[in-house]
Coordinates of C-alpha atoms in Angstrom, one line a residue:
X1 CA 0.0 0.0 0.0
X2 CA 1.3 3.4 -1.0
X3 CA 1.7 5.8 1.9
X4 CA 0.5 9.3 1.3
X5 CA 2.9 12.2 1.5
X6 CA 2.4 14.6 4.3
X7 CA 3.8 18.0 5.4
X8 CA 6.2 17.6 8.3
X9 CA 7.7 20.5 10.3
X10 CA 11.3 20.7 11.4
X11 CA 10.8 23.2 14.2
X12 CA 14.5 23.6 14.9
X13 CA 15.0 25.1 11.3
X14 CA 12.1 27.6 11.1
X15 CA 13.3 31.2 11.3
X16 CA 9.8 32.7 11.2
X17 CA 10.1 34.5 7.8
X18 CA 6.5 33.7 6.9
X19 CA 7.6 32.8 3.2
X20 CA 5.3 29.8 3.5
X21 CA 2.3 31.8 4.4
X22 CA 2.8 34.1 1.5
X23 CA 3.4 31.3 -1.0
X24 CA 0.3 29.5 0.2
X25 CA -1.9 32.6 -0.1
X26 CA -0.6 33.3 -3.6
X27 CA -1.0 29.6 -4.7
X28 CA -4.7 29.9 -3.7
X29 CA -5.3 33.2 -5.3
X30 CA -7.0 33.7 -8.6
X31 CA -4.1 35.4 -10.3
X32 CA -1.4 33.0 -9.0
X33 CA 1.1 35.8 -8.6
X34 CA 2.0 38.0 -5.7
X35 CA 1.3 41.2 -7.5
X36 CA -2.2 40.0 -8.6
X37 CA -3.0 38.6 -5.2
X38 CA -2.5 42.0 -3.5
X39 CA -5.4 43.5 -5.3
X40 CA -7.9 40.5 -5.2
X41 CA -11.1 40.6 -3.3
X42 CA -11.5 38.7 -1.1
X43 CA -7.8 38.8 -0.1
X44 CA -6.2 35.4 -0.6
X45 CA -5.4 33.7 2.8
X46 CA -2.8 31.3 3.8
X47 CA -3.7 27.8 5.0
X48 CA -0.9 27.5 7.5
X49 CA 0.2 29.8 10.3
X50 CA 3.7 30.6 11.7
X51 CA 3.2 31.2 15.4
X52 CA 5.9 32.5 17.8
X53 CA 6.6 30.7 21.0
X54 CA 8.5 32.6 23.7
X55 CA 11.3 33.4 23.8
X56 CA 12.5 32.9 20.2
X57 CA 11.0 30.0 18.5
X58 CA 8.8 30.1 15.4
X59 CA 6.5 27.1 14.7
X60 CA 4.6 26.6 11.4
X61 CA 1.2 25.0 12.2
X62 CA -0.4 23.1 9.3
X63 CA -3.5 21.0 9.0
X64 CA -2.6 17.4 10.0
X65 CA -5.4 15.9 7.9
X66 CA -6.3 13.9 11.0
X67 CA -7.1 10.2 10.5
X68 CA -10.2 10.7 12.7
X69 CA -10.8 14.3 11.6
X70 CA -13.1 16.0 14.1
X71 CA -13.9 18.7 11.5
X72 CA -15.2 16.0 9.1
X73 CA -17.5 14.5 11.8
X74 CA -18.8 17.9 13.0
X75 CA -19.6 19.4 9.6
X76 CA -23.4 19.6 9.5
X77 CA -23.5 20.3 5.7
X78 CA -21.4 17.3 4.8
X79 CA -18.9 19.6 3.1
X80 CA -15.8 17.9 4.5
X81 CA -14.5 14.6 3.2
X82 CA -11.3 12.7 2.7
X83 CA -9.7 12.0 -0.7
X84 CA -8.4 8.5 -1.6
X85 CA -4.9 10.1 -0.9
X86 CA -5.8 10.9 2.6
X87 CA -6.3 14.6 2.3
X88 CA -9.2 16.1 4.2
X89 CA -11.0 18.6 1.9
X90 CA -13.7 21.2 2.2
X91 CA -16.2 21.4 -0.7
X92 CA -16.7 25.1 -1.0
X93 CA -20.1 24.6 -2.8
X94 CA -21.4 22.6 0.1
X95 CA -20.0 24.8 3.0
X96 CA -22.7 26.9 4.6
X97 CA -20.3 28.9 6.8
X98 CA -21.5 27.6 10.2
X99 CA -17.8 27.5 11.4
X100 CA -18.4 24.3 13.3
X101 CA -15.3 22.8 11.8
X102 CA -13.3 25.9 13.0
X103 CA -14.5 25.3 16.5
X104 CA -13.6 21.6 16.7
X105 CA -10.1 21.7 14.9
X106 CA -7.6 20.9 17.6
X107 CA -4.8 22.8 15.7
X108 CA -6.8 26.0 14.9
X109 CA -5.9 25.8 11.2
X110 CA -9.3 26.0 9.5
X111 CA -9.8 29.6 8.4
X112 CA -12.9 31.6 7.6
X113 CA -13.5 33.6 4.5
X114 CA -15.9 36.0 6.2
X115 CA -16.8 37.7 2.9
X116 CA -17.7 34.5 1.2
X117 CA -19.1 32.7 4.4
X118 CA -16.9 29.7 3.6
X119 CA -14.3 27.7 5.5
X120 CA -11.0 27.0 4.0
X121 CA -8.1 24.7 4.9
X122 CA -4.9 23.2 3.6
X123 CA -5.5 21.1 0.5
X124 CA -1.8 20.2 0.0
X125 CA -1.9 22.0 -3.3
X126 CA -3.3 19.2 -5.4
X127 CA -2.3 20.8 -8.7
X128 CA 1.3 21.0 -7.7
X129 CA 4.1 18.3 -7.2
X130 CA 5.1 19.9 -3.9
X131 CA 2.8 22.1 -1.9
X132 CA 3.6 25.9 -2.3
X133 CA 4.5 26.3 1.4
X134 CA 7.1 23.5 1.3
X135 CA 8.6 24.8 -2.0
X136 CA 8.9 28.3 -0.7
X137 CA 10.7 27.6 2.7
X138 CA 14.2 28.9 2.3
X139 CA 15.5 26.8 5.2
X140 CA 13.6 23.6 4.4
X141 CA 11.7 23.7 7.7
X142 CA 8.7 22.2 5.9
X143 CA 9.2 18.7 4.4
X144 CA 6.8 16.9 2.0
X145 CA 7.3 13.1 2.2
X146 CA 5.9 10.0 3.6
X147 CA 6.0 9.3 7.4
X148 CA 8.3 6.4 6.8
X149 CA 10.8 8.5 4.9
X150 CA 10.6 11.4 7.4
X151 CA 11.2 9.0 10.3
X152 CA 14.1 7.3 8.5
X153 CA 15.7 10.8 8.0
X154 CA 15.2 11.7 11.7
X155 CA 16.8 8.3 12.8
X156 CA 19.7 8.9 10.4
X157 CA 20.3 12.3 11.8
X158 CA 20.1 11.2 15.4
X159 CA 22.5 8.3 14.6
X160 CA 25.1 10.8 13.2
X161 CA 24.7 13.1 16.3
X162 CA 25.1 10.1 18.7
X163 CA 28.1 8.8 16.9
X164 CA 29.9 12.2 16.7
X165 CA 29.1 12.8 20.4
X166 CA 30.7 9.6 21.4
X167 CA 33.9 10.2 19.5
X168 CA 34.5 13.7 21.0

């Protein structure tokens, strides 16, 4: 069985530049360019959020596309479903803007387009090979790969750190 790719965060690398947020908003704009997005109504919005944690740590928060997604179960309009690839999606045509999904999201990553009365969330940029946020990160704090590959990389890094610590 093919594992779906997910967006993982390397918290130790994030410098809080917000490039991921800008790239996400532009990727979800009608004009698909920063210049065009600046004048669009409603203003394009990012689907991930860089939050600051005291004293000096930036943490990108992205939709986890939960296996047992509370937003999907809470949606009274049936607008939220899962794709065969595991991505939790919101059907804008079915969304009635009740914000129930916003209230139950444990990560606070479902946004509200108040002008349109629609909820929005990360869709992992289905028209792109790599999500815009991941592609835009200058320090590679965001990684798009399978859980197995991400874990393997973490183990490899930890092994190298342990080995170099023992020789010193």
